[in-house]
PDB file of C-alpha atoms in Angstrom:
ATOM      1  CA  MET A   1      14.413  -0.185   4.266  1.00  0.00           C
ATOM      2  CA  THR A   2      12.602  -2.073   1.592  1.00  0.00           C
ATOM      3  CA  TYR A   3      11.130  -4.583   4.319  1.00  0.00           C
ATOM      4  CA  THR A   4       8.970  -4.427   7.309  1.00  0.00           C
ATOM      5  CA  VAL A   5       7.565  -7.517   9.699  1.00  0.00           C
ATOM      6  CA  ILE A   6       4.029  -6.614   9.882  1.00  0.00           C
ATOM      7  CA  ASN A   7       1.419  -9.240  11.607  1.00  0.00           C
ATOM      8  CA  GLY A   8       4.318 -12.202  11.630  1.00  0.00           C
ATOM      9  CA  ASN A   9       5.245 -11.235   8.129  1.00  0.00           C
ATOM     10  CA  ARG A  10       8.089  -9.724   6.315  1.00  0.00           C
ATOM     11  CA  LEU A  11       6.751  -7.258   3.944  1.00  0.00           C
ATOM     12  CA  PHE A  12       8.426  -5.925   0.785  1.00  0.00           C
ATOM     13  CA  HIS A  13       7.481  -2.409  -0.097  1.00  0.00           C
ATOM     14  CA  THR A  14       8.953   0.231  -2.011  1.00  0.00           C
ATOM     15  CA  ASP A  15       8.782   4.383  -1.596  1.00  0.00           C
ATOM     16  CA  GLU A  16       9.845   6.425  -4.353  1.00  0.00           C
ATOM     17  CA  GLY A  17       9.203  10.177  -5.292  1.00  0.00           C
ATOM     18  CA  PRO A  18       9.432  13.226  -3.568  1.00  0.00           C
ATOM     19  CA  GLY A  19       8.597  13.186   0.635  1.00  0.00           C
ATOM     20  CA  ALA A  20       5.316  14.700   2.203  1.00  0.00           C
ATOM     21  CA  ASP A  21       6.858  18.077   1.561  1.00  0.00           C
ATOM     22  CA  GLY A  22       6.635  17.920  -1.793  1.00  0.00           C
ATOM     23  CA  GLY A  23       3.361  19.217  -2.549  1.00  0.00           C
ATOM     24  CA  GLY A  24       2.181  16.337  -4.748  1.00  0.00           C
ATOM     25  CA  GLU A  25      -0.163  13.156  -3.182  1.00  0.00           C
ATOM     26  CA  THR A  26       1.163   9.769  -1.598  1.00  0.00           C
ATOM     27  CA  LEU A  27      -0.130   6.914  -3.568  1.00  0.00           C
ATOM     28  CA  LEU A  28      -0.214   3.305  -2.464  1.00  0.00           C
ATOM     29  CA  LEU A  29       0.040   0.700  -5.645  1.00  0.00           C
ATOM     30  CA  VAL A  30      -2.256  -2.007  -4.566  1.00  0.00           C
ATOM     31  CA  HIS A  31      -1.815  -5.006  -7.013  1.00  0.00           C
ATOM     32  CA  GLY A  32      -4.238  -8.076  -7.639  1.00  0.00           C
ATOM     33  CA  GLY A  33      -4.071 -11.350  -6.513  1.00  0.00           C
ATOM     34  CA  THR A  34      -1.558 -13.779  -7.480  1.00  0.00           C
ATOM     35  CA  CYS A  35       0.518 -10.512  -9.035  1.00  0.00           C
ATOM     36  CA  ASP A  36       2.888  -8.489  -7.130  1.00  0.00           C
ATOM     37  CA  SER A  37       4.244  -4.654  -7.054  1.00  0.00           C
ATOM     38  CA  HIS A  38       5.785  -5.360 -10.580  1.00  0.00           C
ATOM     39  CA  ASP A  39       2.703  -4.880 -12.182  1.00  0.00           C
ATOM     40  CA  TRP A  40       2.928  -1.119 -11.355  1.00  0.00           C
ATOM     41  CA  SER A  41       6.464  -1.008 -13.485  1.00  0.00           C
ATOM     42  CA  ALA A  42       4.771   1.215 -15.927  1.00  0.00           C
ATOM     43  CA  GLN A  43       2.929   3.272 -13.291  1.00  0.00           C
ATOM     44  CA  ILE A  44       5.728   4.141 -10.302  1.00  0.00           C
ATOM     45  CA  GLY A  45       8.068   6.169 -12.896  1.00  0.00           C
ATOM     46  CA  ALA A  46       5.153   8.319 -14.173  1.00  0.00           C
ATOM     47  CA  PHE A  47       3.608   8.934 -10.811  1.00  0.00           C
ATOM     48  CA  SER A  48       6.753   9.138  -8.377  1.00  0.00           C
ATOM     49  CA  ALA A  49       7.618  12.184 -10.785  1.00  0.00           C
ATOM     50  CA  ARG A  50       5.526  14.319  -8.466  1.00  0.00           C
ATOM     51  CA  HIS A  51       3.924  11.985  -6.102  1.00  0.00           C
ATOM     52  CA  ARG A  52       5.603   9.757  -3.272  1.00  0.00           C
ATOM     53  CA  VAL A  53       5.004   5.966  -4.241  1.00  0.00           C
ATOM     54  CA  ILE A  54       4.636   3.202  -1.879  1.00  0.00           C
ATOM     55  CA  ALA A  55       4.051  -0.347  -3.686  1.00  0.00           C
ATOM     56  CA  PRO A  56       4.133  -3.641  -1.606  1.00  0.00           C
ATOM     57  CA  ASP A  57       3.991  -6.966  -1.809  1.00  0.00           C
ATOM     58  CA  LEU A  58       1.209  -7.963  -0.514  1.00  0.00           C
ATOM     59  CA  ARG A  59       1.621 -11.029   2.136  1.00  0.00           C
ATOM     60  CA  GLY A  60       2.367 -14.497   0.099  1.00  0.00           C
ATOM     61  CA  HIS A  61       2.938 -12.446  -2.927  1.00  0.00           C
ATOM     62  CA  GLY A  62       6.390 -11.721  -4.624  1.00  0.00           C
ATOM     63  CA  ARG A  63       8.708 -10.862  -2.084  1.00  0.00           C
ATOM     64  CA  SER A  64       6.075 -11.028   0.939  1.00  0.00           C
ATOM     65  CA  THR A  65       6.194 -13.658   3.381  1.00  0.00           C
ATOM     66  CA  GLY A  66       2.998 -15.142   3.997  1.00  0.00           C
ATOM     67  CA  LEU A  67       4.096 -17.514   7.157  1.00  0.00           C
ATOM     68  CA  SER A  68       1.440 -15.699   9.253  1.00  0.00           C
ATOM     69  CA  GLY A  69      -2.546 -15.259   9.004  1.00  0.00           C
ATOM     70  CA  GLY A  70      -5.431 -15.326   5.991  1.00  0.00           C
ATOM     71  CA  MET A  71      -5.423 -13.873   2.854  1.00  0.00           C
ATOM     72  CA  ARG A  72      -8.659 -12.093   3.131  1.00  0.00           C
ATOM     73  CA  PRO A  73      -9.087  -8.621   2.362  1.00  0.00           C
ATOM     74  CA  ARG A  74      -9.443  -7.138   5.657  1.00  0.00           C
ATOM     75  CA  GLU A  75      -6.329  -9.299   6.720  1.00  0.00           C
ATOM     76  CA  LEU A  76      -4.175  -7.817   4.034  1.00  0.00           C
ATOM     77  CA  ALA A  77      -5.632  -4.151   4.735  1.00  0.00           C
ATOM     78  CA  ALA A  78      -4.582  -4.456   8.040  1.00  0.00           C
ATOM     79  CA  ASP A  79      -1.450  -5.222   7.218  1.00  0.00           C
ATOM     80  CA  LEU A  80      -1.288  -2.039   4.645  1.00  0.00           C
ATOM     81  CA  ALA A  81      -2.755  -0.461   7.480  1.00  0.00           C
ATOM     82  CA  GLU A  82       0.148  -0.916   9.995  1.00  0.00           C
ATOM     83  CA  LEU A  83       2.973  -0.389   7.386  1.00  0.00           C
ATOM     84  CA  LEU A  84       1.477   3.365   6.427  1.00  0.00           C
ATOM     85  CA  ASP A  85       1.413   4.072  10.405  1.00  0.00           C
ATOM     86  CA  GLY A  86       5.070   2.739  10.427  1.00  0.00           C
ATOM     87  CA  ILE A  87       6.347   4.493   7.252  1.00  0.00           C
ATOM     88  CA  ASP A  88       4.187   8.055   8.195  1.00  0.00           C
ATOM     89  CA  ALA A  89       2.962   7.820   4.726  1.00  0.00           C
ATOM     90  CA  GLY A  90      -0.943   8.790   5.654  1.00  0.00           C
ATOM     91  CA  PRO A  91      -3.418   9.429   4.502  1.00  0.00           C
ATOM     92  CA  VAL A  92      -2.868   8.012   0.999  1.00  0.00           C
ATOM     93  CA  VAL A  93      -4.556   7.549  -2.355  1.00  0.00           C
ATOM     94  CA  VAL A  94      -5.013   3.903  -3.061  1.00  0.00           C
ATOM     95  CA  VAL A  95      -4.880   2.777  -6.445  1.00  0.00           C
ATOM     96  CA  GLY A  96      -6.024  -1.494  -6.279  1.00  0.00           C
ATOM     97  CA  HIS A  97      -6.347  -3.368  -9.269  1.00  0.00           C
ATOM     98  CA  SER A  98      -8.189  -6.754  -9.080  1.00  0.00           C
ATOM     99  CA  MET A  99      -8.081  -7.494  -5.436  1.00  0.00           C
ATOM    100  CA  GLY A 100      -6.576  -4.755  -4.957  1.00  0.00           C
ATOM    101  CA  ALA A 101      -9.330  -2.717  -5.667  1.00  0.00           C
ATOM    102  CA  VAL A 102     -11.003  -4.846  -2.832  1.00  0.00           C
ATOM    103  CA  VAL A 103      -8.452  -4.314  -0.288  1.00  0.00           C
ATOM    104  CA  ALA A 104      -8.349  -0.275  -1.121  1.00  0.00           C
ATOM    105  CA  SER A 105     -12.398  -0.580  -0.571  1.00  0.00           C
ATOM    106  CA  VAL A 106     -11.427  -2.245   2.620  1.00  0.00           C
ATOM    107  CA  LEU A 107      -9.028   0.506   3.765  1.00  0.00           C
ATOM    108  CA  ALA A 108     -11.254   3.313   2.436  1.00  0.00           C
ATOM    109  CA  VAL A 109     -14.211   1.998   4.490  1.00  0.00           C
ATOM    110  CA  GLU A 110     -12.598   0.688   7.802  1.00  0.00           C
ATOM    111  CA  TYR A 111      -9.886   3.253   7.883  1.00  0.00           C
ATOM    112  CA  PRO A 112     -11.047   6.172   6.654  1.00  0.00           C
ATOM    113  CA  SER A 113      -8.177   8.510   8.280  1.00  0.00           C
ATOM    114  CA  LEU A 114      -5.815   6.800   6.236  1.00  0.00           C
ATOM    115  CA  VAL A 115      -7.383   7.320   2.613  1.00  0.00           C
ATOM    116  CA  ARG A 116      -7.936  10.391   0.453  1.00  0.00           C
ATOM    117  CA  GLY A 117      -9.122   8.590  -2.240  1.00  0.00           C
ATOM    118  CA  VAL A 118      -9.254   5.017  -4.267  1.00  0.00           C
ATOM    119  CA  VAL A 119      -8.764   4.570  -7.647  1.00  0.00           C
ATOM    120  CA  ALA A 120     -10.489   0.888  -8.524  1.00  0.00           C
ATOM    121  CA  VAL A 121      -9.000  -0.580 -11.383  1.00  0.00           C
ATOM    122  CA  GLU A 122     -11.022  -3.445 -12.865  1.00  0.00           C
ATOM    123  CA  PRO A 123     -12.062  -4.141  -9.349  1.00  0.00           C
ATOM    124  CA  GLY A 124     -12.177  -7.544  -7.802  1.00  0.00           C
ATOM    125  CA  TYR A 125     -16.321  -7.070  -6.974  1.00  0.00           C
ATOM    126  CA  GLY A 126     -19.711  -6.472  -8.430  1.00  0.00           C
ATOM    127  CA  PHE A 127     -20.450  -9.821  -9.525  1.00  0.00           C
ATOM    128  CA  GLU A 128     -24.053 -11.470  -9.792  1.00  0.00           C
ATOM    129  CA  ALA A 129     -24.726 -13.675  -6.556  1.00  0.00           C
ATOM    130  CA  GLU A 130     -24.382 -17.135  -8.402  1.00  0.00           C
ATOM    131  CA  PHE A 131     -20.397 -16.330  -9.735  1.00  0.00           C
ATOM    132  CA  ALA A 132     -18.519 -16.448  -6.095  1.00  0.00           C
ATOM    133  CA  PRO A 133     -19.578 -20.259  -5.081  1.00  0.00           C
ATOM    134  CA  GLN A 134     -18.967 -21.527  -8.221  1.00  0.00           C
ATOM    135  CA  LEU A 135     -15.614 -19.708  -8.521  1.00  0.00           C
ATOM    136  CA  ALA A 136     -14.517 -20.772  -4.926  1.00  0.00           C
ATOM    137  CA  ALA A 137     -16.058 -24.472  -5.735  1.00  0.00           C
ATOM    138  CA  ALA A 138     -13.283 -24.172  -8.478  1.00  0.00           C
ATOM    139  CA  PHE A 139     -10.433 -24.106  -6.178  1.00  0.00           C
ATOM    140  CA  ARG A 140     -11.473 -26.746  -3.938  1.00  0.00           C
ATOM    141  CA  VAL A 141      -9.377 -28.749  -6.157  1.00  0.00           C
ATOM    142  CA  PRO A 142      -5.665 -30.410  -5.983  1.00  0.00           C
ATOM    143  CA  ASP A 143      -4.270 -27.943  -8.030  1.00  0.00           C
ATOM    144  CA  PRO A 144      -5.334 -24.637  -7.654  1.00  0.00           C
ATOM    145  CA  VAL A 145      -2.170 -22.986  -9.290  1.00  0.00           C
ATOM    146  CA  GLY A 146      -3.798 -24.568 -12.422  1.00  0.00           C
ATOM    147  CA  THR A 147      -7.229 -23.398 -11.722  1.00  0.00           C
ATOM    148  CA  ALA A 148      -5.678 -19.978 -10.888  1.00  0.00           C
ATOM    149  CA  ALA A 149      -3.474 -20.329 -14.436  1.00  0.00           C
ATOM    150  CA  ALA A 150      -6.513 -20.744 -16.197  1.00  0.00           C
ATOM    151  CA  VAL A 151      -8.780 -18.349 -14.540  1.00  0.00           C
ATOM    152  CA  LEU A 152      -6.524 -15.308 -15.009  1.00  0.00           C
ATOM    153  CA  GLY A 153      -5.452 -16.198 -18.735  1.00  0.00           C
ATOM    154  CA  GLY A 154      -9.113 -15.876 -19.721  1.00  0.00           C
ATOM    155  CA  LEU A 155      -8.836 -12.531 -18.655  1.00  0.00           C
ATOM    156  CA  GLU A 156      -6.198 -11.568 -20.842  1.00  0.00           C
ATOM    157  CA  ASN A 157      -7.061  -9.257 -23.623  1.00  0.00           C
ATOM    158  CA  PRO A 158      -7.807 -11.837 -26.911  1.00  0.00           C
ATOM    159  CA  ALA A 159      -7.110  -9.257 -29.507  1.00  0.00           C
ATOM    160  CA  ALA A 160      -4.231  -8.090 -27.889  1.00  0.00           C
ATOM    161  CA  THR A 161      -1.376  -9.153 -30.309  1.00  0.00           C
ATOM    162  CA  GLY A 162       2.457  -9.107 -30.973  1.00  0.00           C
ATOM    163  CA  PRO A 163       5.808  -9.608 -28.781  1.00  0.00           C
ATOM    164  CA  GLU A 164       4.602  -7.349 -26.016  1.00  0.00           C
ATOM    165  CA  ALA A 165       1.371  -8.475 -25.688  1.00  0.00           C
ATOM    166  CA  ASP A 166       2.367 -12.311 -25.791  1.00  0.00           C
ATOM    167  CA  ALA A 167       5.205 -11.543 -23.109  1.00  0.00           C
ATOM    168  CA  LEU A 168       2.792 -10.105 -20.208  1.00  0.00           C
ATOM    169  CA  ARG A 169       0.841 -13.741 -21.191  1.00  0.00           C
ATOM    170  CA  VAL A 170       3.798 -15.613 -20.427  1.00  0.00           C
ATOM    171  CA  TRP A 171       4.450 -13.059 -17.236  1.00  0.00           C
ATOM    172  CA  HIS A 172       1.251 -13.669 -15.657  1.00  0.00           C
ATOM    173  CA  ARG A 173       0.925 -17.423 -16.741  1.00  0.00           C
ATOM    174  CA  ARG A 174       4.648 -17.863 -14.609  1.00  0.00           C
ATOM    175  CA  ARG A 175       3.845 -16.010 -11.939  1.00  0.00           C
ATOM    176  CA  VAL A 176       1.040 -17.870 -10.641  1.00  0.00           C
ATOM    177  CA  LEU A 177       2.800 -20.749 -11.789  1.00  0.00           C
ATOM    178  CA  ALA A 178       5.582 -20.313  -9.138  1.00  0.00           C
ATOM    179  CA  MET A 179       2.842 -19.396  -5.835  1.00  0.00           C
ATOM    180  CA  ASP A 180       2.425 -21.260  -3.111  1.00  0.00           C
ATOM    181  CA  PRO A 181      -0.564 -23.350  -3.757  1.00  0.00           C
ATOM    182  CA  MET A 182      -2.020 -23.164  -0.515  1.00  0.00           C
ATOM    183  CA  THR A 183      -2.263 -19.181  -0.639  1.00  0.00           C
ATOM    184  CA  VAL A 184      -3.550 -19.584  -3.952  1.00  0.00           C
ATOM    185  CA  ARG A 185      -6.318 -21.067  -2.877  1.00  0.00           C
ATOM    186  CA  ASP A 186      -6.676 -19.003   0.167  1.00  0.00           C
ATOM    187  CA  VAL A 187      -6.742 -15.507  -2.203  1.00  0.00           C
ATOM    188  CA  PHE A 188      -9.491 -17.189  -4.393  1.00  0.00           C
ATOM    189  CA  HIS A 189     -11.557 -18.363  -1.201  1.00  0.00           C
ATOM    190  CA  GLY A 190     -10.988 -15.209   0.494  1.00  0.00           C
ATOM    191  CA  LEU A 191     -12.526 -13.295  -2.281  1.00  0.00           C
ATOM    192  CA  PHE A 192     -15.372 -15.958  -2.911  1.00  0.00           C
ATOM    193  CA  ASP A 193     -15.977 -18.062  -0.239  1.00  0.00           C
ATOM    194  CA  GLU A 194     -19.499 -17.656   1.982  1.00  0.00           C
ATOM    195  CA  ALA A 195     -17.555 -15.338   4.310  1.00  0.00           C
ATOM    196  CA  GLY A 196     -15.611 -12.808   1.717  1.00  0.00           C
ATOM    197  CA  ALA A 197     -18.954 -12.920  -0.759  1.00  0.00           C
ATOM    198  CA  PRO A 198     -19.903  -9.972   1.172  1.00  0.00           C
ATOM    199  CA  LEU A 199     -17.331  -7.678  -0.418  1.00  0.00           C
ATOM    200  CA  THR A 200     -17.650  -8.875  -4.252  1.00  0.00           C
ATOM    201  CA  VAL A 201     -20.803  -9.911  -4.932  1.00  0.00           C
ATOM    202  CA  ARG A 202     -23.956  -7.891  -5.553  1.00  0.00           C
ATOM    203  CA  PRO A 203     -26.408  -7.164  -4.088  1.00  0.00           C
ATOM    204  CA  GLY A 204     -24.231  -6.912  -0.665  1.00  0.00           C
ATOM    205  CA  VAL A 205     -21.141  -5.751  -1.912  1.00  0.00           C
ATOM    206  CA  GLU A 206     -23.322  -2.537  -3.048  1.00  0.00           C
ATOM    207  CA  SER A 207     -24.162  -1.289   0.386  1.00  0.00           C
ATOM    208  CA  TYR A 208     -20.157  -2.133   1.747  1.00  0.00           C
ATOM    209  CA  LEU A 209     -18.842  -0.116  -0.892  1.00  0.00           C
ATOM    210  CA  ALA A 210     -21.319   3.319  -0.241  1.00  0.00           C
ATOM    211  CA  ARG A 211     -19.802   3.271   2.890  1.00  0.00           C
ATOM    212  CA  ARG A 212     -16.775   4.883   0.971  1.00  0.00           C
ATOM    213  CA  SER A 213     -16.695   8.441   2.066  1.00  0.00           C
ATOM    214  CA  CYS A 214     -13.999   9.539  -0.366  1.00  0.00           C
ATOM    215  CA  PRO A 215     -13.387  10.117  -3.899  1.00  0.00           C
ATOM    216  CA  VAL A 216     -13.325   7.253  -6.074  1.00  0.00           C
ATOM    217  CA  LEU A 217     -12.198   6.613  -9.874  1.00  0.00           C
ATOM    218  CA  SER A 218     -13.644   3.337 -11.222  1.00  0.00           C
ATOM    219  CA  VAL A 219     -11.203   1.845 -14.169  1.00  0.00           C
ATOM    220  CA  SER A 220     -12.922  -0.822 -15.836  1.00  0.00           C
ATOM    221  CA  ALA A 221     -12.670  -2.666 -19.432  1.00  0.00           C
ATOM    222  CA  ALA A 222     -15.974  -3.161 -21.077  1.00  0.00           C
ATOM    223  CA  ALA A 223     -15.540  -6.739 -21.405  1.00  0.00           C
ATOM    224  CA  SER A 224     -15.351  -7.217 -17.758  1.00  0.00           C
ATOM    225  CA  LEU A 225     -18.503  -4.947 -17.155  1.00  0.00           C
ATOM    226  CA  LYS A 226     -20.546  -6.457 -19.863  1.00  0.00           C
ATOM    227  CA  ALA A 227     -19.373 -10.148 -18.161  1.00  0.00           C
ATOM    228  CA  LYS A 228     -20.440  -8.732 -14.412  1.00  0.00           C
ATOM    229  CA  GLY A 229     -23.886  -7.460 -16.226  1.00  0.00           C
ATOM    230  CA  ILE A 230     -23.198  -4.409 -14.777  1.00  0.00           C
ATOM    231  CA  ASP A 231     -21.997  -0.738 -16.665  1.00  0.00           C
ATOM    232  CA  GLY A 232     -19.649   2.317 -15.868  1.00  0.00           C
ATOM    233  CA  ASP A 233     -22.638   4.109 -14.169  1.00  0.00           C
ATOM    234  CA  TRP A 234     -22.986   1.177 -11.152  1.00  0.00           C
ATOM    235  CA  GLU A 235     -19.995   2.106  -9.259  1.00  0.00           C
ATOM    236  CA  ALA A 236     -20.580   5.652 -10.104  1.00  0.00           C
ATOM    237  CA  VAL A 237     -24.317   5.335  -8.151  1.00  0.00           C
ATOM    238  CA  LEU A 238     -22.384   4.177  -5.079  1.00  0.00           C
ATOM    239  CA  SER A 239     -19.764   6.584  -4.865  1.00  0.00           C
ATOM    240  CA  ARG A 240     -21.135   9.596  -3.917  1.00  0.00           C
ATOM    241  CA  HIS A 241     -18.991  11.878  -3.426  1.00  0.00           C
ATOM    242  CA  PRO A 242     -19.056  14.987  -6.015  1.00  0.00           C
ATOM    243  CA  HIS A 243     -14.843  13.962  -7.375  1.00  0.00           C
ATOM    244  CA  SER A 244     -15.960  10.281  -7.811  1.00  0.00           C
ATOM    245  CA  ALA A 245     -15.933   9.420 -11.624  1.00  0.00           C
ATOM    246  CA  SER A 246     -15.994   6.401 -13.723  1.00  0.00           C
ATOM    247  CA  ALA A 247     -14.149   5.438 -17.128  1.00  0.00           C
ATOM    248  CA  VAL A 248     -14.491   2.431 -18.907  1.00  0.00           C
ATOM    249  CA  LEU A 249     -12.242   1.494 -21.966  1.00  0.00           C
ATOM    250  CA  GLU A 250     -13.192  -0.507 -24.861  1.00  0.00           C
ATOM    251  CA  GLY A 251     -10.555  -3.240 -26.316  1.00  0.00           C
ATOM    252  CA  VAL A 252      -8.319  -4.079 -23.530  1.00  0.00           C
ATOM    253  CA  GLY A 253      -8.207  -6.741 -21.145  1.00  0.00           C
ATOM    254  CA  HIS A 254      -8.226  -7.356 -16.663  1.00  0.00           C
ATOM    255  CA  TRP A 255      -4.931  -5.578 -17.102  1.00  0.00           C
ATOM    256  CA  LEU A 256      -5.259  -2.547 -18.722  1.00  0.00           C
ATOM    257  CA  PHE A 257      -2.851  -0.316 -16.906  1.00  0.00           C
ATOM    258  CA  GLN A 258      -0.405  -2.588 -18.258  1.00  0.00           C
ATOM    259  CA  GLU A 259      -1.781  -2.767 -22.092  1.00  0.00           C
ATOM    260  CA  ARG A 260      -2.063   0.988 -22.402  1.00  0.00           C
ATOM    261  CA  PRO A 261      -0.256   2.505 -19.601  1.00  0.00           C
ATOM    262  CA  ALA A 262       0.166   6.332 -21.315  1.00  0.00           C
ATOM    263  CA  GLU A 263      -3.615   6.288 -21.355  1.00  0.00           C
ATOM    264  CA  PHE A 264      -4.312   4.867 -18.080  1.00  0.00           C
ATOM    265  CA  ASN A 265      -1.558   6.934 -16.518  1.00  0.00           C
ATOM    266  CA  ALA A 266      -2.339  10.430 -17.817  1.00  0.00           C
ATOM    267  CA  LEU A 267      -6.317   9.202 -16.757  1.00  0.00           C
ATOM    268  CA  VAL A 268      -5.392   8.614 -13.152  1.00  0.00           C
ATOM    269  CA  LEU A 269      -3.174  11.754 -12.798  1.00  0.00           C
ATOM    270  CA  GLY A 270      -5.481  13.663 -14.208  1.00  0.00           C
ATOM    271  CA  TRP A 271      -7.740  12.923 -11.566  1.00  0.00           C
ATOM    272  CA  LEU A 272      -5.730  13.563  -9.131  1.00  0.00           C
ATOM    273  CA  GLU A 273      -5.270  17.021  -9.961  1.00  0.00           C
ATOM    274  CA  GLY A 274      -8.320  18.559  -9.315  1.00  0.00           C
ATOM    275  CA  LEU A 275      -8.477  16.008  -6.027  1.00  0.00           C
ATOM    276  CA  PRO A 276     -10.014  18.060  -3.029  1.00  0.00           C
ATOM    277  CA  THR A 277      -7.552  18.905  -0.444  1.00  0.00           C
ATOM    278  CA  VAL A 278     -10.191  18.408   2.483  1.00  0.00           C
TER     279      VAL A 278
END
C-alpha cells in the first residue's frame, strides 16, 4: 500500500529494497520544502539494491494531502514517526535534504529510538540570526509561491550548463508553482518565523543539534556554507559521535545529489558501510 492516513492527511510513500532481514539498513529519504520524493529518483535504485528504502511525500507536498495540521518540522517529524511505527520500519537512517534535514534532526532528537543515523544534505539550518526574520517577512505577501520560486531559483548552481541542468531548473520551478500558496507560506514560516528559528538559526540551533546522539553525516555545497558564514567543521563539532563526518562539495548547488548522483551515492553508501551496529 502506498498511502497511509496519518494525523488527518493521506501520505504517499514507497517502500523498496530488501526487508528487515536483508542485512542492510533501513533508509528514510526526506525531501525538502516545496519538493517531493521524486527528488530522490537517482538514489532510490542505488540505495535499494542492498537497503530498504522508504521515500514519503511530506504532508502538503507531492501526492500527499495537507488538509490537517501545520507545516512545522516537528509536525512533519511526528507524521514520519507514526509512519515508521505503522510499517514496522524503525530504527532508520534518515537522509534529509534542506528542510528534510531539519525534520531528520527533529526525529533524531525527539524520537531517538527510531533513528540510527542522520545524513543531512544541504541542511536548512545553521543560518545567521539576522537571516530568519528577513526571509519570514518575504513570505508575508500575496504571492508566496512567486517568492519561493525566486528564493529556490537562487540556490541553483549557476555554473551548471547543458540540457540536464536546464531540465532540473525547470522541474524545480514548475513544482513550486504547482503548490498551494498557503502551504508554501507555512513551510517557510515554519522554518524561519519566531517559533521556527530555534531549529534553524545560530546560536540556538547549535544546542538543539548537539542533542542528536546518533552518527551524523553532513553533506554541503561549499557555496552554501560560505553564505551561512560557517565551514564544514561547524556541524562536525556539534555531532560528537565518533562515526560522524562532514563532506563539502565544490562547484555544486543546493540539489547536489541530483547534480552529482554517482558521487553522492558512493559517499552515503560508503558511510553506511561503517555505521556501528549498536
